[in-house]
Coordinates of C-alpha atoms and ligand atoms in Angstrom, one line a residue:
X830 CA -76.5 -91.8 -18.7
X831 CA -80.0 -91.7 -18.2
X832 CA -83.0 -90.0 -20.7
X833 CA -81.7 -86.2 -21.4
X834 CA -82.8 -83.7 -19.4
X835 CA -82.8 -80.9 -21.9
X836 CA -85.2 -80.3 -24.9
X837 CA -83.7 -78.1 -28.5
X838 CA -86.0 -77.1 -30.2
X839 CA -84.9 -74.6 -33.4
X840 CA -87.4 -72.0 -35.0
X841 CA -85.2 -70.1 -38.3
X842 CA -82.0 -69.2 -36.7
X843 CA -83.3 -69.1 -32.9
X844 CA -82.4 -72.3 -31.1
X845 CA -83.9 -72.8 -27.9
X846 CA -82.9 -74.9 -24.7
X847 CA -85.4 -76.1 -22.3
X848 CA -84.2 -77.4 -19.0
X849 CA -86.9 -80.6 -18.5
X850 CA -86.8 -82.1 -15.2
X851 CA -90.1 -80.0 -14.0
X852 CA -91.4 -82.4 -11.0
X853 CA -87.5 -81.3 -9.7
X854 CA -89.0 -77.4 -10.7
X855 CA -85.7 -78.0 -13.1
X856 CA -83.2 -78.3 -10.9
X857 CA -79.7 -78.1 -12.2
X858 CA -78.0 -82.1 -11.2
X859 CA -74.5 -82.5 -12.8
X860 CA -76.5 -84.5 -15.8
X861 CA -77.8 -81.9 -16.4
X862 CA -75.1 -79.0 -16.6
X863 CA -72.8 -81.4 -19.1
X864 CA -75.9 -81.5 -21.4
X865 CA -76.7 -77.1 -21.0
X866 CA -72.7 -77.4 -21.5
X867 CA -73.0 -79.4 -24.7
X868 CA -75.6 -77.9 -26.0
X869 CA -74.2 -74.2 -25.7
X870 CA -71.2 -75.5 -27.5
X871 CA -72.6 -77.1 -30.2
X872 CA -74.9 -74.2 -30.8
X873 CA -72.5 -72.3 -30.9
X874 CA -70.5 -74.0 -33.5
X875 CA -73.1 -74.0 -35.4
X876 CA -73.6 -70.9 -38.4
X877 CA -77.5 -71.4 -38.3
X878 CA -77.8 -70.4 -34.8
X879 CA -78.0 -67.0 -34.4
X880 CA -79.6 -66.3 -30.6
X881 CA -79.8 -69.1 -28.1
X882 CA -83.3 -68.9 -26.0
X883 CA -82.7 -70.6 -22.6
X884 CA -85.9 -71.5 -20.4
X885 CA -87.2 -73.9 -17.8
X886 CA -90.0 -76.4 -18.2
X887 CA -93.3 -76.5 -16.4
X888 CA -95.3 -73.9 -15.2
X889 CA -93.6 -73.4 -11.8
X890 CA -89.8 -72.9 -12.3
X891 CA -87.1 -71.4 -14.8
X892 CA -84.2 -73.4 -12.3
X893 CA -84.7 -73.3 -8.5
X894 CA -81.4 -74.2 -8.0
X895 CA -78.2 -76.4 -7.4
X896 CA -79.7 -79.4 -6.8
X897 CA -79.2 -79.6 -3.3
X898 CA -80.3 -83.9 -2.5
X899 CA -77.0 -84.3 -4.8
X900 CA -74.5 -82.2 -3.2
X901 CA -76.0 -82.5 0.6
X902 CA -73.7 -85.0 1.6
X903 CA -70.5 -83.5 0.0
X904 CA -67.3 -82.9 1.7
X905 CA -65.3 -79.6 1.5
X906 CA -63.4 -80.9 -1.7
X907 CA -66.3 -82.1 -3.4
X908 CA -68.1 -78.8 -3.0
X909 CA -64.7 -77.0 -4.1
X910 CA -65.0 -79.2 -7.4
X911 CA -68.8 -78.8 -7.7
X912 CA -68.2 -75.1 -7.7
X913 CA -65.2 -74.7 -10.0
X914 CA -66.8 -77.0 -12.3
X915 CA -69.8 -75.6 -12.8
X916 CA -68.0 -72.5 -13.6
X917 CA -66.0 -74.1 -16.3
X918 CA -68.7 -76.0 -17.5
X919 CA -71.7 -73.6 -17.3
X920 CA -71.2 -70.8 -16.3
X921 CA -68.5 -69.1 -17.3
X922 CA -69.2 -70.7 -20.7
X923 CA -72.2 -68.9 -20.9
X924 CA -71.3 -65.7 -20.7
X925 CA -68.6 -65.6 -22.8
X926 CA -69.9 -67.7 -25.6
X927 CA -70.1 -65.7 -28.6
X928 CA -73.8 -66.4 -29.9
X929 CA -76.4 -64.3 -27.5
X930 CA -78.1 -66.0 -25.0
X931 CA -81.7 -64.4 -23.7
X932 CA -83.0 -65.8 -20.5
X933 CA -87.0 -66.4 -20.9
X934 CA -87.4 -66.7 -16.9
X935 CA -90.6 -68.1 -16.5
X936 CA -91.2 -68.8 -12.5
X937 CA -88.5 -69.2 -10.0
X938 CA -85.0 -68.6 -10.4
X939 CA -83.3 -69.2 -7.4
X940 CA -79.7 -69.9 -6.4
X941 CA -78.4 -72.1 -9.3
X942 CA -81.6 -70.8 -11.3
X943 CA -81.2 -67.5 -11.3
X944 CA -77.3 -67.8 -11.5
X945 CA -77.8 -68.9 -14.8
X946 CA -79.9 -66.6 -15.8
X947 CA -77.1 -63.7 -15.1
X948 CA -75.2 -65.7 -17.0
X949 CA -77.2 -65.4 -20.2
X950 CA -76.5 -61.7 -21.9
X951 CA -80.2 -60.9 -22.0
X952 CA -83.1 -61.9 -19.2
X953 CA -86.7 -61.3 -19.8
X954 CA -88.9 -62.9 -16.9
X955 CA -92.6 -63.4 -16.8
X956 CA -94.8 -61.4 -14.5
X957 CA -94.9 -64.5 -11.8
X958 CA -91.0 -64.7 -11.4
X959 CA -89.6 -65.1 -8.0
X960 CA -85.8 -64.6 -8.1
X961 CA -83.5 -65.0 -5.3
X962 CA -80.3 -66.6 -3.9
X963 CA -81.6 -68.3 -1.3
X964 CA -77.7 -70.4 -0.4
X965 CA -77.3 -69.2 3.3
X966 CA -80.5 -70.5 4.4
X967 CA -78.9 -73.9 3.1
X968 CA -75.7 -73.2 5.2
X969 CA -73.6 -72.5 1.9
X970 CA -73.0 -69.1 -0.5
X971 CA -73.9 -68.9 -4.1
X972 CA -71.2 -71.2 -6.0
X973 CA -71.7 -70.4 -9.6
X974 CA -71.1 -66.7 -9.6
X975 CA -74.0 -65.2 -8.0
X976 CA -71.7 -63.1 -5.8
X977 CA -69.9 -61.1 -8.4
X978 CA -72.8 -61.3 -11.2
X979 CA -75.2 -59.7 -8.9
X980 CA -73.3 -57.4 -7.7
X981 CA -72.2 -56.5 -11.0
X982 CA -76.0 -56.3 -12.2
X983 CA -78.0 -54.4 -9.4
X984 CA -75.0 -52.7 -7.2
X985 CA -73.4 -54.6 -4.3
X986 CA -76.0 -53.4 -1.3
X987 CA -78.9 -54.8 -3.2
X988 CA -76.9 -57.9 -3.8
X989 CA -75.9 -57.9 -0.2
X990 CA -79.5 -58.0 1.1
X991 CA -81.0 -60.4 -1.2
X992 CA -77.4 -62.7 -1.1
X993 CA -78.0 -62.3 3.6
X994 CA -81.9 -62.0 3.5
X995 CA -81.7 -65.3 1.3
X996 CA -85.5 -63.7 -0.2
X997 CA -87.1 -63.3 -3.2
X998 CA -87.7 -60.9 -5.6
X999 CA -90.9 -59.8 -7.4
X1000 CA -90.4 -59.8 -11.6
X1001 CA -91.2 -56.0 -11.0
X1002 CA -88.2 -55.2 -8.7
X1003 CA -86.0 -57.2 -10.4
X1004 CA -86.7 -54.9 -13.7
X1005 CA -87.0 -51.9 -11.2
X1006 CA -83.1 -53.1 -10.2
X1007 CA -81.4 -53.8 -13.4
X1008 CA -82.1 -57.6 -13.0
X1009 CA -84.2 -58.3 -15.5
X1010 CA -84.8 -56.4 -19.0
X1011 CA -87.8 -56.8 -19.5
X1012 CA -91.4 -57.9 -17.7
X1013 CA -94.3 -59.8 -19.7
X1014 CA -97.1 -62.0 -18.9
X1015 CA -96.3 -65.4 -18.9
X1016 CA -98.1 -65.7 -22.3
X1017 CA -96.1 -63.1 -23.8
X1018 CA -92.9 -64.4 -22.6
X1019 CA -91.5 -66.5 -25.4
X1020 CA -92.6 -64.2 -28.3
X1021 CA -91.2 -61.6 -26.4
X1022 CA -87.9 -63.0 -26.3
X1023 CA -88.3 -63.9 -30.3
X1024 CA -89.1 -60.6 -30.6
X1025 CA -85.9 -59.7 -29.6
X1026 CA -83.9 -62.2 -31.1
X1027 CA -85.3 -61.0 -34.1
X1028 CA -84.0 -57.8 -34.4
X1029 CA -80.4 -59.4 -33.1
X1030 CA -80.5 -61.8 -35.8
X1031 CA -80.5 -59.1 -38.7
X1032 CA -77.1 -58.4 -37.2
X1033 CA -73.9 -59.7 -37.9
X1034 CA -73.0 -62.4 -36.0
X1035 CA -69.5 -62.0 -35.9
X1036 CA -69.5 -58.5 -34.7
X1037 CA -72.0 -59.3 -31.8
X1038 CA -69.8 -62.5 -30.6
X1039 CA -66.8 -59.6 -30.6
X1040 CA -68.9 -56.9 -28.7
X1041 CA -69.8 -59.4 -26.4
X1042 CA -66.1 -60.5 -25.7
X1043 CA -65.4 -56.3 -25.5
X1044 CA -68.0 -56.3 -22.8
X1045 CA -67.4 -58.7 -20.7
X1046 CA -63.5 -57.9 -20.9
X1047 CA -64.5 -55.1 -18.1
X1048 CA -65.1 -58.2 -15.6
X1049 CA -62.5 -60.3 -16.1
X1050 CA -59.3 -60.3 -14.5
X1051 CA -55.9 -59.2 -15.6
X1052 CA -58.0 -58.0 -18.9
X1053 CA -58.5 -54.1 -19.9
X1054 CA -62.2 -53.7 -21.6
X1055 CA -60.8 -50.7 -23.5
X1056 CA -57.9 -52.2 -25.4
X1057 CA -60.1 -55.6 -26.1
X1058 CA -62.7 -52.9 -27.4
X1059 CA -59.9 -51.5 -29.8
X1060 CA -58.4 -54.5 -30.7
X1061 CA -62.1 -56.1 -31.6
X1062 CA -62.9 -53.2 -33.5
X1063 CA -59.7 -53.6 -35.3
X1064 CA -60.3 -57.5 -35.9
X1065 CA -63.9 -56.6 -37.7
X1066 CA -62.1 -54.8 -40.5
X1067 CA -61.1 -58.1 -41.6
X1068 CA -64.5 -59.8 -41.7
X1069 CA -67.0 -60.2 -44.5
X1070 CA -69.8 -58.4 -42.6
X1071 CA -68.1 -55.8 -42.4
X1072 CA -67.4 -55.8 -46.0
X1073 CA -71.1 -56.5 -46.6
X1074 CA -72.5 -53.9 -44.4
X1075 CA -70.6 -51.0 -45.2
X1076 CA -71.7 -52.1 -48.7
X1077 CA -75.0 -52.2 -48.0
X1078 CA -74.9 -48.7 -46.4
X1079 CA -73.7 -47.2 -49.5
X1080 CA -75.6 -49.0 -51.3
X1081 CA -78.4 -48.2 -49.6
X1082 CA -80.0 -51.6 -49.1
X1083 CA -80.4 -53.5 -46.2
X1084 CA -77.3 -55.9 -45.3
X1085 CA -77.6 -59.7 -45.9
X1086 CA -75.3 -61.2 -43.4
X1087 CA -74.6 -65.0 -44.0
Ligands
LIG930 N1 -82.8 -79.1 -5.6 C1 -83.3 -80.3 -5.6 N2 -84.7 -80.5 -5.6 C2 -85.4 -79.4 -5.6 C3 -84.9 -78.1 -5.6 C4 -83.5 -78.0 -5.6 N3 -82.9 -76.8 -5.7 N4 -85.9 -77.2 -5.7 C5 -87.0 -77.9 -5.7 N5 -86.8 -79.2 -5.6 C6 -87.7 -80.3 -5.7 C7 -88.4 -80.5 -4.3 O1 -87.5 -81.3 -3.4 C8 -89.6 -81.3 -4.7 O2 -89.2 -82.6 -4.9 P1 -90.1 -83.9 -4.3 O3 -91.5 -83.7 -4.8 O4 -89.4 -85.1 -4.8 O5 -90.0 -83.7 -2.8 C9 -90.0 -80.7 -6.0 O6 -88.8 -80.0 -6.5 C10 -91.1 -79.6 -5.8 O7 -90.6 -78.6 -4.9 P2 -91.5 -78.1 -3.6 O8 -92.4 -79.2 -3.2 O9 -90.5 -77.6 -2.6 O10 -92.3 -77.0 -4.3 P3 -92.9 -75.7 -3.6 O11 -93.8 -75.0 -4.6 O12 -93.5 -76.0 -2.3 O13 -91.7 -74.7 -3.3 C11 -89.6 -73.6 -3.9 C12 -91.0 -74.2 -4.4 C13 -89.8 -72.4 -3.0 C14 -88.8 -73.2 -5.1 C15 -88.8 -74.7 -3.1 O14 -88.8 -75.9 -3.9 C16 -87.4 -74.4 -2.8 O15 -87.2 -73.6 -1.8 N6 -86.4 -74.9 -3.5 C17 -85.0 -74.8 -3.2 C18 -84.6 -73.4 -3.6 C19 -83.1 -73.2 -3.3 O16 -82.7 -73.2 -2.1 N7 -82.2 -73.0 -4.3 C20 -80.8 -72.9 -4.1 C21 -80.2 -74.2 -4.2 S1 -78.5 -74.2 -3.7 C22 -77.6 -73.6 -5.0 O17 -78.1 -73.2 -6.0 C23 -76.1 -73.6 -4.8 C24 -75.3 -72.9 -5.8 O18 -75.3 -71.7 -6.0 C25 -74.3 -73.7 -6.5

């Protein structure tokens, strides 16, 4: 394998990922989805992490895509694979990992790009941010779930346009549609996301890995968001911060989750 492609860098309990291959404006190759893939997993096994920060490197690009010199010369099957296992890998393990990932989009986010951003639970872009899917002007659709996480996020005739127009966005629409949380200048853009990661990480940690698994039951298949919701909330009863924040609200302190 060659040099890594992805700085951590950890500040108290907030770890963050860069993606660092900026003269490619970060383009995700398969290197580097098995390291984002490794390092969401081991952040997430690990108790000092609280919120994951995920940007790009450079001053150009968040992700601006798949990238597309390694998969141009695929065959149906290898594109098939490509897709599924990004999913696997990436994707889907993004969303549904149980520490809180915030998206610090800080230039283009495009196809790939801003696919992983929707994955992440929380995206804050800077004021410059351009975000499209751009895939049928390459001849191919979104592969790692732009279609249903776009839709999902700003409504399916929005996502229609941009997914057929294959344009971009303005950091300003994309707030204005649901896209994006929050807008900031590109200065502001990291404290802004520790800003918010600060107020999660006075949380408990448990309870926000089982709200986001309650969430995101309502998009996946076969699964009812209401009884994971019960169930979950059931399941904290059992957990020491619960035990510790009830406490605390009785005592009338503030909690001290470990
Ligand atoms: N894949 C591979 N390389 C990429 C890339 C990508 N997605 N995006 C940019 N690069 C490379 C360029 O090839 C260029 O490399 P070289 O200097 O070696 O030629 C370098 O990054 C800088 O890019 P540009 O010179 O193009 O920079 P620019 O400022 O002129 O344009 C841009 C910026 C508009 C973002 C343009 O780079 C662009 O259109 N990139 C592709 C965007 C795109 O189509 N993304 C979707 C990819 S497909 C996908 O993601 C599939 C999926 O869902 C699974």
């Amino acid at each position: 394998m060659s040099e890594s492609n992805i700085i951590i860098e950890n500040n108290d309990s907030v770890r963050t990922i860069t993606i660092n291959r900026p003269k490619q404006l970060n383009a995700l190759n398969s290197q580097t989805i098995s390291e984002l893939s490794q390092a969401l997993k081991e952040a997430d096994a690990e108790i000092g992490v609280k919120v994951i920060v995920l940007t790009g490197s450079g001053e150009k690009a968040f992700v601006a895509g798949a990238d597309i010199k390694e998969f141009a010369s695929f065959s149906v099957e290898e594109g098939k694979k490509l897709s599924k296992e990004g999913h696997d890998k990436l994707f889907d393990l993004a969303q549904n990992l149980s520490t809180p990932i915030i998206a610090a989009i800080n230039g283009f986010a495009l196809g790939g790009g801003l696919e992983l951003a929707m994955s992440a639970h929380i995206r804050v872009a800077s004021d410059n941010a351009k975000m499209g899917l751009p895939e049928v002007s390459l001849g191919v659709i979104p592969g790692y779930g732009g279609t249903q996480r776009l839709a999902q996020l700003v409504g399916r005739g929005k996502a229609m346009e941009m997914i057929a127009t294959a344009g971009m966005i303005s950091a300003e629409d994309a707030q204005k549609w649901g896209l994006v949380n929050h807008v900031t200048t590109v200065d502001r853009l990291m404290e802004k996301c520790h800003e918010i990661a600060g107020k999660i990480v006075k949380n408990s940690s448990s309870a926000i890995g089982l709200a986001i698994k309650a969430v995101n039951a309502n998009y996946t298949d076969g699964e009812n968001g209401f009884e994971t919701e019960i169930e979950e909330f059931g399941n904290c009863f059992g957990t020491d911060d619960f035990k510790e924040g009830t406490t605390a609200f009785i005592e009338r302190r503030k909690a001290n989750f470990k």
